[in-house]
PDB file of C-alpha atoms and ligand atoms in Angstrom:
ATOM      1  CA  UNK X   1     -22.068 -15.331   6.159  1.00 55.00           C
ATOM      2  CA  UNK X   2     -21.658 -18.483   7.917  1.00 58.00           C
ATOM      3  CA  UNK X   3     -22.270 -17.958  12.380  1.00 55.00           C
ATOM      4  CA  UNK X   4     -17.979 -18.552  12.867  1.00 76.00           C
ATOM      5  CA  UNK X   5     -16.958 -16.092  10.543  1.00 83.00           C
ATOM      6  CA  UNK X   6     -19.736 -13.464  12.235  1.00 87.00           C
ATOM      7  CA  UNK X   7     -18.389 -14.351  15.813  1.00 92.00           C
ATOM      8  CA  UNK X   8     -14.975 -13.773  14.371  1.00 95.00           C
ATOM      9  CA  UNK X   9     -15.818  -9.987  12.688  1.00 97.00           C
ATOM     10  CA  UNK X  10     -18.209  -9.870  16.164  1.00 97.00           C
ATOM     11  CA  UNK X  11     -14.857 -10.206  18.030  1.00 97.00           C
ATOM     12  CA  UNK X  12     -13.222  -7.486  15.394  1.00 98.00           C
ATOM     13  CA  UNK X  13     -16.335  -4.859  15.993  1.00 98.00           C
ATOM     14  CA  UNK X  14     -15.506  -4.911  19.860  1.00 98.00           C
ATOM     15  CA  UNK X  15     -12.227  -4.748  19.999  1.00 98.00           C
ATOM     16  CA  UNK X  16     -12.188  -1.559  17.749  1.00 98.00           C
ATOM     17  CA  UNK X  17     -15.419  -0.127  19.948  1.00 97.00           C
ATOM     18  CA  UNK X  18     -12.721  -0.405  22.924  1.00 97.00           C
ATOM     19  CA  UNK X  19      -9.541   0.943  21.014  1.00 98.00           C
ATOM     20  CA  UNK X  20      -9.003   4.800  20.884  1.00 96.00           C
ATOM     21  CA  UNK X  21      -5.789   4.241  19.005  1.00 98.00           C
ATOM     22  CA  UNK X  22      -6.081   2.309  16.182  1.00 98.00           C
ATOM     23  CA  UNK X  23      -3.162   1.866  13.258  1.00 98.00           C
ATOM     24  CA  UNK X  24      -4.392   0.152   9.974  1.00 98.00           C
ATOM     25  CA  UNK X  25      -1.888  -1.641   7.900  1.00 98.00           C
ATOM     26  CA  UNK X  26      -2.387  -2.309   4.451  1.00 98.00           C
ATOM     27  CA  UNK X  27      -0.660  -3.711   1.328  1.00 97.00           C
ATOM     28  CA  UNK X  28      -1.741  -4.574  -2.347  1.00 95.00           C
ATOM     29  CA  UNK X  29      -4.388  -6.942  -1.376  1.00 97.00           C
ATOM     30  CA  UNK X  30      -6.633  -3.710  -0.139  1.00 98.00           C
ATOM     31  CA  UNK X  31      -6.967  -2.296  -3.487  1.00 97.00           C
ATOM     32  CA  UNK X  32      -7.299  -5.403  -5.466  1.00 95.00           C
ATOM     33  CA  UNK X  33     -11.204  -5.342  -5.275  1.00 97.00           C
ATOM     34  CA  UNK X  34     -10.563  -1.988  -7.169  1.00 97.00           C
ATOM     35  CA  UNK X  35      -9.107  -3.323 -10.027  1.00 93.00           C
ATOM     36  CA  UNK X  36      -5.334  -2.904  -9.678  1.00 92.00           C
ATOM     37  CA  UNK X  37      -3.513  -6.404  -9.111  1.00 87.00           C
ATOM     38  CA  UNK X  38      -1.542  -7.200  -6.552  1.00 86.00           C
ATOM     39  CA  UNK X  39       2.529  -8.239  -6.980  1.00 82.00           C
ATOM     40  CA  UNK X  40       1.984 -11.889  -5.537  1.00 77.00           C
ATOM     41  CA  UNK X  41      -1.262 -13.400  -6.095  1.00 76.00           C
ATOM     42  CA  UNK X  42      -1.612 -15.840  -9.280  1.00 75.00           C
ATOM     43  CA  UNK X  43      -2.295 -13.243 -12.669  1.00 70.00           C
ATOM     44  CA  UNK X  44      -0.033 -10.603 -10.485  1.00 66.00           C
ATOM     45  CA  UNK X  45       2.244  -8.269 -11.893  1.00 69.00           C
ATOM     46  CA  UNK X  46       5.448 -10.393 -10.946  1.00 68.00           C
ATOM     47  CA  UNK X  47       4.096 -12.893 -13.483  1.00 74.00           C
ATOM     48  CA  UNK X  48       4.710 -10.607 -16.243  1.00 74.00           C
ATOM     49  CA  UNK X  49       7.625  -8.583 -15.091  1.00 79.00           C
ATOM     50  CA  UNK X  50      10.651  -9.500 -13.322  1.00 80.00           C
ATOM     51  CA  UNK X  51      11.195  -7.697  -9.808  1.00 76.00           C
ATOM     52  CA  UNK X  52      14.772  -8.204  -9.870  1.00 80.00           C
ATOM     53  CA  UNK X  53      15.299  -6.662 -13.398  1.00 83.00           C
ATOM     54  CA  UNK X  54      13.326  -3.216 -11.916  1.00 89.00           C
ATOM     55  CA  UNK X  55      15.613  -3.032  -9.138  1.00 93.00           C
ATOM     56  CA  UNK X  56      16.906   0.213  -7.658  1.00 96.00           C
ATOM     57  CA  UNK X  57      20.689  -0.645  -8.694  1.00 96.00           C
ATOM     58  CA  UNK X  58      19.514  -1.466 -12.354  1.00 95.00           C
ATOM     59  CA  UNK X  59      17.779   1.158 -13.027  1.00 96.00           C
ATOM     60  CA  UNK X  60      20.578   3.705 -12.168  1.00 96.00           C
ATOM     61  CA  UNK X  61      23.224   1.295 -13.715  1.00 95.00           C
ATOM     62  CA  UNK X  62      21.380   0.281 -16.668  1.00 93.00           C
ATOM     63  CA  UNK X  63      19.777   2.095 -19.487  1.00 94.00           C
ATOM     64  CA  UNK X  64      18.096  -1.057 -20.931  1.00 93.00           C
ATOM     65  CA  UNK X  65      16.637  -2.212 -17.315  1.00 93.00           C
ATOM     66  CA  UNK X  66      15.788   1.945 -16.854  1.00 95.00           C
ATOM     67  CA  UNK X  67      13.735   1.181 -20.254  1.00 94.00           C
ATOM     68  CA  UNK X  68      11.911  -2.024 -19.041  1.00 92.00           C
ATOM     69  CA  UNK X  69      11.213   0.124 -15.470  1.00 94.00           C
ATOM     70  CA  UNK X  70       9.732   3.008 -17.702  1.00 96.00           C
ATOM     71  CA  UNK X  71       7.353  -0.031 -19.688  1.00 93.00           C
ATOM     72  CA  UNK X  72       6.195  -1.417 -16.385  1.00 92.00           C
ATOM     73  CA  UNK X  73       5.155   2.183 -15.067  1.00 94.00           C
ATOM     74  CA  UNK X  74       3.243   2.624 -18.903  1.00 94.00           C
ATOM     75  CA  UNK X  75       0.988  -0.235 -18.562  1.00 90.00           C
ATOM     76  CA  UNK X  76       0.782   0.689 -14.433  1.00 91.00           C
ATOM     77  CA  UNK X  77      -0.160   3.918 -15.002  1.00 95.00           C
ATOM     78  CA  UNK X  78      -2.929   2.837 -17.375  1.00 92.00           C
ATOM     79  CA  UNK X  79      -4.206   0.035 -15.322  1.00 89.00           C
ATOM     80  CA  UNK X  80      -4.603   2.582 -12.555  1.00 92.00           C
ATOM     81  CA  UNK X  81      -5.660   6.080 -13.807  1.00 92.00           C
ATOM     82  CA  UNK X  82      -8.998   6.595 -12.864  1.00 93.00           C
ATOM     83  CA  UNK X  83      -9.451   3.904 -10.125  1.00 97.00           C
ATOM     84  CA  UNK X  84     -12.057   4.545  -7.182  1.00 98.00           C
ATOM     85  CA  UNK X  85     -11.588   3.261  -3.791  1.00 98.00           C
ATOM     86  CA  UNK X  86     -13.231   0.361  -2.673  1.00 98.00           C
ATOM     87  CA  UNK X  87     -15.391  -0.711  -0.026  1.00 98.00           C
ATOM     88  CA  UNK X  88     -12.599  -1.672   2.022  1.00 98.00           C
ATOM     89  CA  UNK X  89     -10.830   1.523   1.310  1.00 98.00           C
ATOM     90  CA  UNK X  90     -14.225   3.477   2.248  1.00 98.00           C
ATOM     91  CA  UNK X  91     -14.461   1.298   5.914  1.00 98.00           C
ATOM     92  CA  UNK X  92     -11.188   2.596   6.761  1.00 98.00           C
ATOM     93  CA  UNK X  93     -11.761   6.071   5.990  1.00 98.00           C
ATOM     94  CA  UNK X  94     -15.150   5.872   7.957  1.00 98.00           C
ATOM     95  CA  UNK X  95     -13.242   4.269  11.201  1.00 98.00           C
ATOM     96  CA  UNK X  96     -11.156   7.742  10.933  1.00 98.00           C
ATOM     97  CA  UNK X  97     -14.716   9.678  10.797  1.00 98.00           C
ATOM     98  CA  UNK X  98     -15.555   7.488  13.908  1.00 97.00           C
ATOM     99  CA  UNK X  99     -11.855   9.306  15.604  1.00 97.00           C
ATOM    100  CA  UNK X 100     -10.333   5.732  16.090  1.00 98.00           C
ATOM    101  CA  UNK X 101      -7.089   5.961  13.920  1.00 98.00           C
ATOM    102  CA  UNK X 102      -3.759   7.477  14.598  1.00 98.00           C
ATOM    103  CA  UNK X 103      -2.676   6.580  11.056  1.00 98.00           C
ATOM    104  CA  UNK X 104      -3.187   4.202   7.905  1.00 98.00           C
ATOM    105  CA  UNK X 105       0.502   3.001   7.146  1.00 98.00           C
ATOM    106  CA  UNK X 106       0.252   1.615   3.365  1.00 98.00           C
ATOM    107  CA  UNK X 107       2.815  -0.212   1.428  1.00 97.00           C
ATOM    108  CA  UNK X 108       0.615   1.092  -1.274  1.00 97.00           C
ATOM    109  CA  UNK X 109       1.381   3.705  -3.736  1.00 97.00           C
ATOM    110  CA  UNK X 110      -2.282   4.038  -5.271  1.00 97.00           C
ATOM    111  CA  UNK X 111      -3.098   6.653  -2.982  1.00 98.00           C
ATOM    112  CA  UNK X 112      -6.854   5.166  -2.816  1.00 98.00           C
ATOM    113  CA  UNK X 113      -6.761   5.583   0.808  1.00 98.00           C
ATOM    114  CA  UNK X 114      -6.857   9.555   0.304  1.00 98.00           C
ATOM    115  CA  UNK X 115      -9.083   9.086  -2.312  1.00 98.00           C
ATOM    116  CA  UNK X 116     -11.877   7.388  -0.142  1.00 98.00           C
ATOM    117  CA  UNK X 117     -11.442  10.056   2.915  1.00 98.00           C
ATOM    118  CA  UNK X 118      -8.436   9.296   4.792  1.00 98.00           C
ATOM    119  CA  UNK X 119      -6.830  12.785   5.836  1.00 98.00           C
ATOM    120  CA  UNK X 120      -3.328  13.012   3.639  1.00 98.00           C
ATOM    121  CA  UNK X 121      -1.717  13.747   7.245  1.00 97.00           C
ATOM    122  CA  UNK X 122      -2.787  10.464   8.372  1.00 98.00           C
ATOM    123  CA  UNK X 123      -1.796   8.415   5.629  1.00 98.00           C
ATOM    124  CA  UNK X 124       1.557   6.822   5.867  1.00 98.00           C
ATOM    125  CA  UNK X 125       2.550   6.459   2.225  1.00 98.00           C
ATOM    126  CA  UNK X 126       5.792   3.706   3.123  1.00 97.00           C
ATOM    127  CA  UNK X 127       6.732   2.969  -0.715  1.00 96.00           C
ATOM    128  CA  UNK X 128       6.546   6.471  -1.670  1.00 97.00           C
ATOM    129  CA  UNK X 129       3.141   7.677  -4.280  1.00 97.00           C
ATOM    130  CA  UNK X 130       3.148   6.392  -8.154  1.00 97.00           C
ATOM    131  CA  UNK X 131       1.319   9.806  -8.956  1.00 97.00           C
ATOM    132  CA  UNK X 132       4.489  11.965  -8.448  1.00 97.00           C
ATOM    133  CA  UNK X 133       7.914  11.803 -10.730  1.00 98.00           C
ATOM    134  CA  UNK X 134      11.192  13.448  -9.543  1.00 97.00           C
ATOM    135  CA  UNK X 135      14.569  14.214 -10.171  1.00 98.00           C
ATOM    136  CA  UNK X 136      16.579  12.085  -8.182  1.00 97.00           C
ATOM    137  CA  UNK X 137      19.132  14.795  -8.055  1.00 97.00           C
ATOM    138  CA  UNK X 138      17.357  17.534  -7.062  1.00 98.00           C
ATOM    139  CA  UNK X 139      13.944  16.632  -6.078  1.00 96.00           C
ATOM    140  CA  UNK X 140      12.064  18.646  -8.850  1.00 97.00           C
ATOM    141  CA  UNK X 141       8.441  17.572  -9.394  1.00 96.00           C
ATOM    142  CA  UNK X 142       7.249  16.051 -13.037  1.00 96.00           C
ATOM    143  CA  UNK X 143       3.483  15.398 -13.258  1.00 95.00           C
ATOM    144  CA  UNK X 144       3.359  11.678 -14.147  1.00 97.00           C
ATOM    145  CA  UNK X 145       0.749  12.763 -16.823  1.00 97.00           C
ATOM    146  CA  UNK X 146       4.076  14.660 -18.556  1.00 96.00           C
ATOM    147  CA  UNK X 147       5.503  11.018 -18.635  1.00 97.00           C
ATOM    148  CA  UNK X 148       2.978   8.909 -19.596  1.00 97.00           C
ATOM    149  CA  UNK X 149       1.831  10.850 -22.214  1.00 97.00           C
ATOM    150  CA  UNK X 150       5.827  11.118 -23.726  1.00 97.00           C
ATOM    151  CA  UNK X 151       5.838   7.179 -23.080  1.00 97.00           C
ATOM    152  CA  UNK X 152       2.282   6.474 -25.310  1.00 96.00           C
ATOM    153  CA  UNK X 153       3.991   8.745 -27.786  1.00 97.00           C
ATOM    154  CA  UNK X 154       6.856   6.375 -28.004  1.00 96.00           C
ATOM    155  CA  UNK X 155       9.238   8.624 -27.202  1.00 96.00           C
ATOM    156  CA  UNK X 156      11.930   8.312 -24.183  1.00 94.00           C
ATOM    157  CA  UNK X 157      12.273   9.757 -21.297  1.00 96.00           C
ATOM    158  CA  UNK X 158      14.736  12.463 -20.400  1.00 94.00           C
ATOM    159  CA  UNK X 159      16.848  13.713 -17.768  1.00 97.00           C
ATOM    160  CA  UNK X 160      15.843  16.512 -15.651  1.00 98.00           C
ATOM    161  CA  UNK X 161      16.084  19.689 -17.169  1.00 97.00           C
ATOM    162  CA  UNK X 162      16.869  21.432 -14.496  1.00 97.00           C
ATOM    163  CA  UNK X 163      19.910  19.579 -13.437  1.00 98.00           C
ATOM    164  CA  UNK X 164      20.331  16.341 -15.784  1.00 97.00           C
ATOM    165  CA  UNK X 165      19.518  14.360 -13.187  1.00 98.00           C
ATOM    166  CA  UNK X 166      17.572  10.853 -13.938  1.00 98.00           C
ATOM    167  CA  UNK X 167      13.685  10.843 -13.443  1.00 98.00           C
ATOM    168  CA  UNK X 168      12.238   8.217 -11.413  1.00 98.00           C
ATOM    169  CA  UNK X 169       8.610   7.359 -10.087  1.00 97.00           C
ATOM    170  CA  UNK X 170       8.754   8.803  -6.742  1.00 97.00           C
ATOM    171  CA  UNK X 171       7.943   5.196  -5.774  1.00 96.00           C
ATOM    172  CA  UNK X 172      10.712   2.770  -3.334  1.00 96.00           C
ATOM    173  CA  UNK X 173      12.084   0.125  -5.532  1.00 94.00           C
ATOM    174  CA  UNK X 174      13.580  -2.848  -4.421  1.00 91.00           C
ATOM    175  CA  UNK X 175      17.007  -2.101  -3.098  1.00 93.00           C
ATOM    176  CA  UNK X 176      16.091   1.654  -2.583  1.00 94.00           C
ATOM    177  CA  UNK X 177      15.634   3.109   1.184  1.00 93.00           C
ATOM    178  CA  UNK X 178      12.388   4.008   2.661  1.00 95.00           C
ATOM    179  CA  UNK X 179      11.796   7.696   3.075  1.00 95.00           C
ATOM    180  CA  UNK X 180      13.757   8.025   6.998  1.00 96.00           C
ATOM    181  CA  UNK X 181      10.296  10.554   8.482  1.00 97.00           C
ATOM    182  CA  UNK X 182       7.682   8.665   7.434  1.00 97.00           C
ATOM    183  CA  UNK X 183       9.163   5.141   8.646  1.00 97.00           C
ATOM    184  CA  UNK X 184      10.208   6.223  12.180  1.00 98.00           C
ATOM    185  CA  UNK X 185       6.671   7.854  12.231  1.00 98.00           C
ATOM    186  CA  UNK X 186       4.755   4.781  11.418  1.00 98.00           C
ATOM    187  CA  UNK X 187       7.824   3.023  14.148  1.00 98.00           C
ATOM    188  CA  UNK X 188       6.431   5.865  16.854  1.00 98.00           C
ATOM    189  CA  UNK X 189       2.480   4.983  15.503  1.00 98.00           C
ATOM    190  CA  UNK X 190       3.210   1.536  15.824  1.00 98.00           C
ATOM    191  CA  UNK X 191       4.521   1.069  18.879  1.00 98.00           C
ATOM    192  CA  UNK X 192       2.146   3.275  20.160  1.00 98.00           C
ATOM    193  CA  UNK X 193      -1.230   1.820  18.594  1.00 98.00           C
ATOM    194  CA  UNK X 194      -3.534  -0.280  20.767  1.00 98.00           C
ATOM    195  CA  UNK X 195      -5.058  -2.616  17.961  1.00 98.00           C
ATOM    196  CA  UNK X 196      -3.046  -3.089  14.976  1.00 98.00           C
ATOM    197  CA  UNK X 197      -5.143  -3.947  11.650  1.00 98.00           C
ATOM    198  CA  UNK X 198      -3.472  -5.451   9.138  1.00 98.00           C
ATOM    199  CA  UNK X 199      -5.716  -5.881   5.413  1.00 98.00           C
ATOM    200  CA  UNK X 200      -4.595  -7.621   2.562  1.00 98.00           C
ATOM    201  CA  UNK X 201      -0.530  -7.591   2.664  1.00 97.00           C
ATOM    202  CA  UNK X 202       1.329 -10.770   2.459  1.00 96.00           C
ATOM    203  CA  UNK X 203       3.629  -9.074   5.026  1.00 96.00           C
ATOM    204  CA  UNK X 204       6.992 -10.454   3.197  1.00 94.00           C
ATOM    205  CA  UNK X 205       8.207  -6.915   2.191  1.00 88.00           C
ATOM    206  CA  UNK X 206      10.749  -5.764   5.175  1.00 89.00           C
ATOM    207  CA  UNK X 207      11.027  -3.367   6.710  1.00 91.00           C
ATOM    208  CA  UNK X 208       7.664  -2.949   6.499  1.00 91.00           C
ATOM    209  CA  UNK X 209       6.606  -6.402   7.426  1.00 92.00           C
ATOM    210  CA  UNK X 210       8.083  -5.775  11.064  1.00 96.00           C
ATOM    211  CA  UNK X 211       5.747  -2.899  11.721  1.00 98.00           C
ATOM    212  CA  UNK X 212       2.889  -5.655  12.552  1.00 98.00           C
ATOM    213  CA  UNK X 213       5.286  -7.568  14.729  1.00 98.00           C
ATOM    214  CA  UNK X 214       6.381  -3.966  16.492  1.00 98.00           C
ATOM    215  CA  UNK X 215       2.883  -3.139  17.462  1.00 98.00           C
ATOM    216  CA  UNK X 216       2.679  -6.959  18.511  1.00 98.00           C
ATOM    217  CA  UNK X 217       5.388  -6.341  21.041  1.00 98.00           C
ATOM    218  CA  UNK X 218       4.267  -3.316  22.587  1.00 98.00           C
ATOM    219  CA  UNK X 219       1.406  -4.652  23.442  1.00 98.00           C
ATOM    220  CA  UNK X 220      -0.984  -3.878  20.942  1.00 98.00           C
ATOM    221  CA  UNK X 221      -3.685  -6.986  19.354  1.00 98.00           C
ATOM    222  CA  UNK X 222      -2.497  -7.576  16.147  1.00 98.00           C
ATOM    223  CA  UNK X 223      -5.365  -8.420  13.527  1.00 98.00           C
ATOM    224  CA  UNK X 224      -4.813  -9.895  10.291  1.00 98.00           C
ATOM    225  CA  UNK X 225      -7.458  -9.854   6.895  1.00 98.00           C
ATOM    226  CA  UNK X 226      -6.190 -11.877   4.103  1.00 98.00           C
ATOM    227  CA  UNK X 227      -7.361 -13.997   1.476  1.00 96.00           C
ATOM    228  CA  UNK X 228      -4.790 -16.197   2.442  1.00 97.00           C
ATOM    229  CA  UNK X 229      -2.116 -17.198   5.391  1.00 97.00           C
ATOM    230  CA  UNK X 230       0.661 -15.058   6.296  1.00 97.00           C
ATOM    231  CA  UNK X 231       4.143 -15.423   8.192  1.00 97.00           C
ATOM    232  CA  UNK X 232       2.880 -13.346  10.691  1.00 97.00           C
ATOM    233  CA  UNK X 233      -0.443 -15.411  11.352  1.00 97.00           C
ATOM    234  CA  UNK X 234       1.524 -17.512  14.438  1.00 97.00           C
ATOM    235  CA  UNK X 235       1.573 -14.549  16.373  1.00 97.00           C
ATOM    236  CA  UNK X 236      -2.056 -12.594  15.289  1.00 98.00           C
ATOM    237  CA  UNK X 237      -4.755 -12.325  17.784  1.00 98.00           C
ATOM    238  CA  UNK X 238      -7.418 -12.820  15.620  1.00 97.00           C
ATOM    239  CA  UNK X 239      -6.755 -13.760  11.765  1.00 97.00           C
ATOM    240  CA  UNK X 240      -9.844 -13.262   9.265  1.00 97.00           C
ATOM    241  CA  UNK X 241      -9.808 -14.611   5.928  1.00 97.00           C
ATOM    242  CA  UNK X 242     -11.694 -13.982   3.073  1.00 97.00           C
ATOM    243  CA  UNK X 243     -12.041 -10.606   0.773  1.00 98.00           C
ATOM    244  CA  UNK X 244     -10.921  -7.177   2.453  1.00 98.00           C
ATOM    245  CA  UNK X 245     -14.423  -5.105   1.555  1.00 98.00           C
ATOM    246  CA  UNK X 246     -16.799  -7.961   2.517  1.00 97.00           C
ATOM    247  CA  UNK X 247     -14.952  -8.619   6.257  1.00 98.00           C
ATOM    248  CA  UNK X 248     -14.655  -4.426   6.466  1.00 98.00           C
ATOM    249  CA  UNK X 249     -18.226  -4.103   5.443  1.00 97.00           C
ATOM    250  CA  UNK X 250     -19.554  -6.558   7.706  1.00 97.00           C
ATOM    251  CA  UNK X 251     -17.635  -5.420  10.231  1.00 97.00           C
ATOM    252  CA  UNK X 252     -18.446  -1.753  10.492  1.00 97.00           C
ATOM    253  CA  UNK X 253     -22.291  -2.659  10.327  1.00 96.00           C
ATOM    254  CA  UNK X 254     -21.558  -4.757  13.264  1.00 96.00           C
ATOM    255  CA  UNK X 255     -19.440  -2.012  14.976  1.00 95.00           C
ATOM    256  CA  UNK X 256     -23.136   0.080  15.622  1.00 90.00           C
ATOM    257  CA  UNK X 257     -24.742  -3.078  17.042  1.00 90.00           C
ATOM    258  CA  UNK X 258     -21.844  -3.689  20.278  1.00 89.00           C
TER     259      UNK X 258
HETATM  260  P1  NAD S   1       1.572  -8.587  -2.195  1.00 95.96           P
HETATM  261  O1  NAD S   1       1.184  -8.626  -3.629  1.00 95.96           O
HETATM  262  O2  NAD S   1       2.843  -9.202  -1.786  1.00 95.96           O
HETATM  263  O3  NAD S   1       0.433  -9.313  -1.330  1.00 95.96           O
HETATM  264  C1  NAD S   1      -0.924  -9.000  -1.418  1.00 95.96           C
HETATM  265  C2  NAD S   1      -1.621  -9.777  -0.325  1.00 95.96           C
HETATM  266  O4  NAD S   1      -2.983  -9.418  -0.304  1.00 95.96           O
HETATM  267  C3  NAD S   1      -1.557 -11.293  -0.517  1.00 95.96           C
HETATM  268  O5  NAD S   1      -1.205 -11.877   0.722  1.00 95.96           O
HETATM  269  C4  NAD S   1      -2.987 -11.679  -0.930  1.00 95.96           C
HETATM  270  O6  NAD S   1      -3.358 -12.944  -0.411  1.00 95.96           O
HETATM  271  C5  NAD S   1      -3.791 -10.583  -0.298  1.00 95.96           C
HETATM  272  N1  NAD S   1      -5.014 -10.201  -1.008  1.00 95.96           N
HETATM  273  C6  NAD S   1      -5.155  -9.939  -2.342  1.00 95.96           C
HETATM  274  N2  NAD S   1      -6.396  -9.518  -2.602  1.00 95.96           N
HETATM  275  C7  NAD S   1      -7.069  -9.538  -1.422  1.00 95.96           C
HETATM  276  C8  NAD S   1      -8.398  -9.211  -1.038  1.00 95.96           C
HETATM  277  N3  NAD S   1      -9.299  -8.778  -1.932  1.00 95.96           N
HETATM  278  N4  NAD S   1      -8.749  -9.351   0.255  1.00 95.96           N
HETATM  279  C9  NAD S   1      -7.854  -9.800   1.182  1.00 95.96           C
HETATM  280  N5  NAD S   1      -6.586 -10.115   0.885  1.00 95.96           N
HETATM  281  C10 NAD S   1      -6.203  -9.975  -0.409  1.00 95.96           C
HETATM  282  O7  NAD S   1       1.471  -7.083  -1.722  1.00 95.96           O
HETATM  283  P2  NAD S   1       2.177  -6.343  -0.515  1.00 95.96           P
HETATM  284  O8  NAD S   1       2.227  -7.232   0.668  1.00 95.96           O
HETATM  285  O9  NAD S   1       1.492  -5.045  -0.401  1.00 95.96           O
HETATM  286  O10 NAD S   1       3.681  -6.098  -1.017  1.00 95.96           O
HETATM  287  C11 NAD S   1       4.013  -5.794  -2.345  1.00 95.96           C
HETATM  288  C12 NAD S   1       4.560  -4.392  -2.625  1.00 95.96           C
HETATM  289  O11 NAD S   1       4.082  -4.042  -3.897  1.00 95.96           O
HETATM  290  C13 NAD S   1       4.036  -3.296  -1.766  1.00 95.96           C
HETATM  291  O12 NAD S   1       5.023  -2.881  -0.940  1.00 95.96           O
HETATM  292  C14 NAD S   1       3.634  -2.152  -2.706  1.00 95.96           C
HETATM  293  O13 NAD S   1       4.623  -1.137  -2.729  1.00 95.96           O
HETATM  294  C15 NAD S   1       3.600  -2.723  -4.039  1.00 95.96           C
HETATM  295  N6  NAD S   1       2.279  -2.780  -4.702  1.00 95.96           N
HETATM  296  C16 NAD S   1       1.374  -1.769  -4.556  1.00 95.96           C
HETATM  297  C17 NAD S   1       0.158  -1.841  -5.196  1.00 95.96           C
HETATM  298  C18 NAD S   1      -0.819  -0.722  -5.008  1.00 95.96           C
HETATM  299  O14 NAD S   1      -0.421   0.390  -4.692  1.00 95.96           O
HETATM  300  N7  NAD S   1      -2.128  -0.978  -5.173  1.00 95.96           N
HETATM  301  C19 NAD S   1      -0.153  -2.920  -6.001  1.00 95.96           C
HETATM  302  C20 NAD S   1       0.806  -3.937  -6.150  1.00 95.96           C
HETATM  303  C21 NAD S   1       2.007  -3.845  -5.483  1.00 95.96           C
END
């Protein structure tokens, strides 16, 4: 590690020794040291499928785009059963050991964060959890495994059969509205947080891209960990780049030496 980037995660270890109220903000880029890829990056999942064919809209309108949705969960489901947290994951869940974080908001649906330690209660879930399928009539609960074992047969899926209803991830597709609680609870967190941590999200997905800038405004630092630049950069108080689970790594050995 090269002395400016140690300053720099230096700079990160005291500022979280002085927060009490910390909110960590993550996206895709988090969990692609564990092996699932993020939307965005070159070899990302947008460069096979096309976001605006798996829309919300489509998929209730169309039985052909509700087909392509169901081929894209398939190969997601696949590419992410069995998945272990990484060390990034693991530094987050050891900062809530350490009693410094009011919650993990996640744009995620892998639900690694749980999986390393992070208390379900604490963990913000903002796109909804890819482990869960529902009626979108009436709410009732399909194990995914029920689905993905129906879709490796070859065989559709059908409606509920409780209601008829359609069956849906219970994921937030583009075009589809956040679930109301857990938004104005990561608002309240944010705006409440003293340091605001934000690790591996190209903050470009609204509204939860505004969360950041929210905790920004009420006065809390706003730090940024990304492989690359972000919109939100111009207004960070310290930006780090490089991978999520070397900079978290390095950062909470440093954390027991300020
Ligand atoms: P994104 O794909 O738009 O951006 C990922 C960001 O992480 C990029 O800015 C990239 O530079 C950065 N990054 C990638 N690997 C990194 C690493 N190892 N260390 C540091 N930075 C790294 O993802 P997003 O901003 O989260 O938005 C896309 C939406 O897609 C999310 O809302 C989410 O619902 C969904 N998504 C979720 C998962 C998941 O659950 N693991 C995976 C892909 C997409």
């Amino acid at each position: 590690m090269n002395k400016g980037k140690k300053e720099t995660l230096m700079e990160l270890a005291r500022w979280i020794k002085e927060s009490q109220r910390i909110v960590v903000f993550t996206g895709a880029g988090i969990s692609t040291e564990s092996g699932i890829p993020d939307f965005r990056s070159p070899g990302g999942i947008w460069d096979r499928f096309d976001p605006s064919e798996l829309s919300y809209p489509n998929f209730i309108a169309n039985p052909v785009s509700r087909r392509k949705y169901w081929e894209f969960y398939r190969e997601y489901w696949k590419g992410a059963t069995g998945v272990q947290p990484n060390s990034a994951h693991r530094a987050v869940a050891d900062l809530e050991q350490q009693g410094k974080v009011m919650a993990v908001i996640t744009q995620n649906i892998d639900g690694l964060h749980q999986a390393a330690g992070n208390s379900p209660a604490k963990v913000l879930e903002l796109h909804g959890t890819m482990w869960e399928v529902r009626c979108l009539s009436c709410n009732y609960f399909y194990p995914w495994e029920e689905i993905f074992n129906l879709l490796e047969g070859g065989r559709e899926v059908n409606n509920c059969h409780q209601c008829g209803g359609l069956l849906k991830p219970a994921t937030v597709s583009f075009g589809q509205s956040l679930p109301v609680g857990t938004l104005q609870e990561a608002q309240r967190c944010s705006m409440n947080c003293d340091l605001l941590l934000c690790i591996g999200s190209s903050l470009v997905v609204y509204p939860a891209a505004q969360l950041p800038e929210t905790a920004k405004n009420s006065g809390a630092k706003l730090v940024i960990i990304n492989r690359e630049s972000t919109p939100l950069d111009s207004i960070a108080d310290l930006i780090i780049k490089g991978e999520a689970g070397e900079i978290m790594t390095g950062v909470l050995e440093l954390l027991e030496q300020v």
